[in-house]
Amino acid sequence: MKNKTILLMGTIICVLMCISTLAQSTNDNIRKNQLFNFGWKFKSGEIPNAQELNFNDNDWRVLDLPHDFQFEQPWDQTANKGRGFKTLGIAWYRKTFKADASWVGRQVFLDFEGIMLHGEVWLNGKKIGGTSYGYLGFETNISNLIKYDDVNVVAVRSSTEGGSRWYTGGGLFRDVHLVVKDPISIARHGVFITTPKISNQNAEVNVQVEVAGIKNKEYQLEIITKIVSPEGKQVAETKTMAPKKSNLVEVEVALPKVNIANPQLWSCETPHLYSAEVSLVVDGKVTDKLTEKFGIRTIEFSKEFGLKLNGKKVFLKGVANHHDLGALGAAAHETAIARMMDKLKAFGFNHIRTSHNPYSESFFKLADEKGILVVDELYDKWGSQTAWAGSAPWNDIWYNNMKEWIKRDRNHPSVILWSFGNELQFQEERWNWPTTDWGVTTYKIMDVVAKRYDPTRKTTVAMYPARAGGIIRANPDFRIKENIVPPELATVTEVASFNYTWEDYQEYLKHAPDMIVYQSEAVTNELAAPYFGMDREKMVGLAYWGGIEYWGESQGWPRKGWNYSFFNHSMEPFPQAWLTKSIFTDEPLVYIGIVDNEGESKMWNDQVVGQKVISSHWNRIEGNAYNLYTYTNADEVELVVNGKSIGVQQNSTEVTKRNTIYWKNVPYSAGKITAIARKGGKEVARHELETTGKAVALKLETENPNWKADGMDLQYVKVYAVDSIGNKVATVSGEVTFDVSGPAAIIAVDNGNHSSDDLFSGNKKKLYNGFAMAILRSSQKGGTVKLKVSATGLKGIEKTLTVK
């Protein structure tokens, strides 16, 4: 009897396991979304017939995406400095795959998140699609071209040739997916979630689902959406039947509204995310299923208060940067984006403007998770005459670009404002759609399209620093008072976005008092003035241009890009970064920055830019005197050298000097320099620099404690030269070697030197300011990674890392 009982129990368990496996298999079979990043072949240059099925690619390099082929090219002093001193050109990618028999009768798509700068795609020798504006993705249906009895070959030709003004990167720089789904399915970016009414007690949620595959059909198609809380608990459900005999190829279906009690609101401090699990059910069978994240929050803009999030005043404290990620070039690695956001938030930033193009999908996912407020921008200029990055005329593609862009990003709570373009309001002849009204008509047309796909957000356009009538700073009439009139376009956009010119905003408002003002670009060399110079109670906020070093738009060789920044391209902060922290946070602080040289000041884009070269170490030349700054939000700072007070200075209330105290000719002698910050006579913060001993060893820091074995996750390994008691020595410049074994590989080495002629490949890098870094990418299997770092004359270090 006992044996029979055991046998029966075993049978039941086996049956249950089989049912569970079948259920899981059935669920997985509803919609397959496979990351298609691994095992591509690559070759640089124009290669005849590389799209053909039987082309011999045996000598091509094997790599994984994302990948920026342009960044691997050598620096070329004769190349365009705006494009990062990199030669423009062509590159090819190829990938083979086998089709699964379960795909028969279903729809199979290749989904490219972007091809930089533009590109074309073939399957088995037949062209299947491409993009004329590589910052936006596309999908292509390959169902009828797939071979089930042989391998399939995807070929991609990418080109960096075009009119961009900055470094764009090149190639398959974002993710690629293979999607398999039923013909009756949710359309591309087909779920739209809004929260029109919100209180602390209740949130009204509206869900709209766009359905494909039902044109002229009479299916019994039920659309069901379950709302799941941030903790994973279902809190609401809504359902409706899809219409029958619709003549539309894709049908937008609004579901009955649902209410969520005691909603957890999304904010910068508490970025709570709900999920909408959408299912299509035909005659009781699920044909498609998709989960979309969203946040419950309110956004309000007004000339009276600028911006409110959930009814509370918020001032945007941000950066406006191009999309590259330091040593990785433009390759959109999610870990690198997360790292950048974490560093910005640590210094008090809450905002990023995506200058001047849509960023990667992973960027917006992370902004949602981390509570970053985003001004989402589509273009630089309007039109194809100047600075146009597309391979097709702007007039021909702007509508489809806008549709893809807004539908892709509209569910992200982090996105608070759509921006259609940058540096408009002058030289209308640059456009090939002139309206002779400084773009007012163009904006209004674009706004109608934007509202068609998202009526919940306001729209804007960033202005070139020009006056009404296109009067620019170089014009002698620029400073005449009667000409200090806002650009015509800025008076029409729902939010008036101005690049620079903060000192004129109050005068502008005399002419157009209903404007809601946002400083879409502020210059770093004006330090805190653009922030303190705004009416922060009534205006929206600001974004510092180039707050992080980026490639391209160099101000002269050997610099490889923009370097008037708060953070270098490795995300190591310059001393000026602590100035931003002093103005963006309430945390009492003081920070010492010593002037290495006065840097430069020049006119760029009709704006004075530049930056002093400042560092933060006390290893100087004995007997010399140095100028320095203390950045503070306290009332006063006392400066002490080796126990002797140099003096006390008050924090100025002047807009152009606030939080920045200048000390001239401070005598150097080895030891300590200390800044003591006081408020109301009491010490609230201090910063101390100490002369170090000779560098004798390397110190290693890793950043990712939860390194995932998914083939995509990165580990940043930072190395510093230190003296015998562990103090970092910023004056060391020897070469460091990184040796790695185990399920990971080095994909870049870096030291933060924006003027270096070195590339970022290999496993060696010279210390710069006593710093070097390796970026490791995990493989698709877990295990132990052994890391050894060595340098001539310094004690090396070894560390074992786990990837799982």
PDB file of C-alpha atoms in Angstrom, residues 19 38 74 106 113 205 275 321 450 571 746 753 784 788 804:
ATOM      1  CA  ILE A  19       0.977  20.884 -16.765  1.00  0.00           C
ATOM      2  CA  PHE A  38      24.708  38.385 -29.740  1.00  0.00           C
ATOM      3  CA  PRO A  74      41.735  56.362 -35.051  1.00  0.00           C
ATOM      4  CA  ARG A 106       2.817  33.468 -36.945  1.00  0.00           C
ATOM      5  CA  GLU A 113      16.028  50.404 -31.928  1.00  0.00           C
ATOM      6  CA  VAL A 205      -6.458  55.197 -15.048  1.00  0.00           C
ATOM      7  CA  SER A 275       2.300  47.699 -14.544  1.00  0.00           C
ATOM      8  CA  ASN A 321      24.064  66.576 -23.328  1.00  0.00           C
ATOM      9  CA  ALA A 450       1.894  65.532 -31.188  1.00  0.00           C
ATOM     10  CA  MET A 571      31.962  60.565 -14.791  1.00  0.00           C
ATOM     11  CA  ILE A 746      37.278  44.093 -21.182  1.00  0.00           C
ATOM     12  CA  ASN A 753      41.749  62.377 -20.450  1.00  0.00           C
ATOM     13  CA  THR A 784      34.099  33.848 -11.064  1.00  0.00           C
ATOM     14  CA  LYS A 788      44.700  41.519 -11.823  1.00  0.00           C
ATOM     15  CA  LYS A 804      25.569  35.590 -11.741  1.00  0.00           C
TER      16      LYS A 804
END
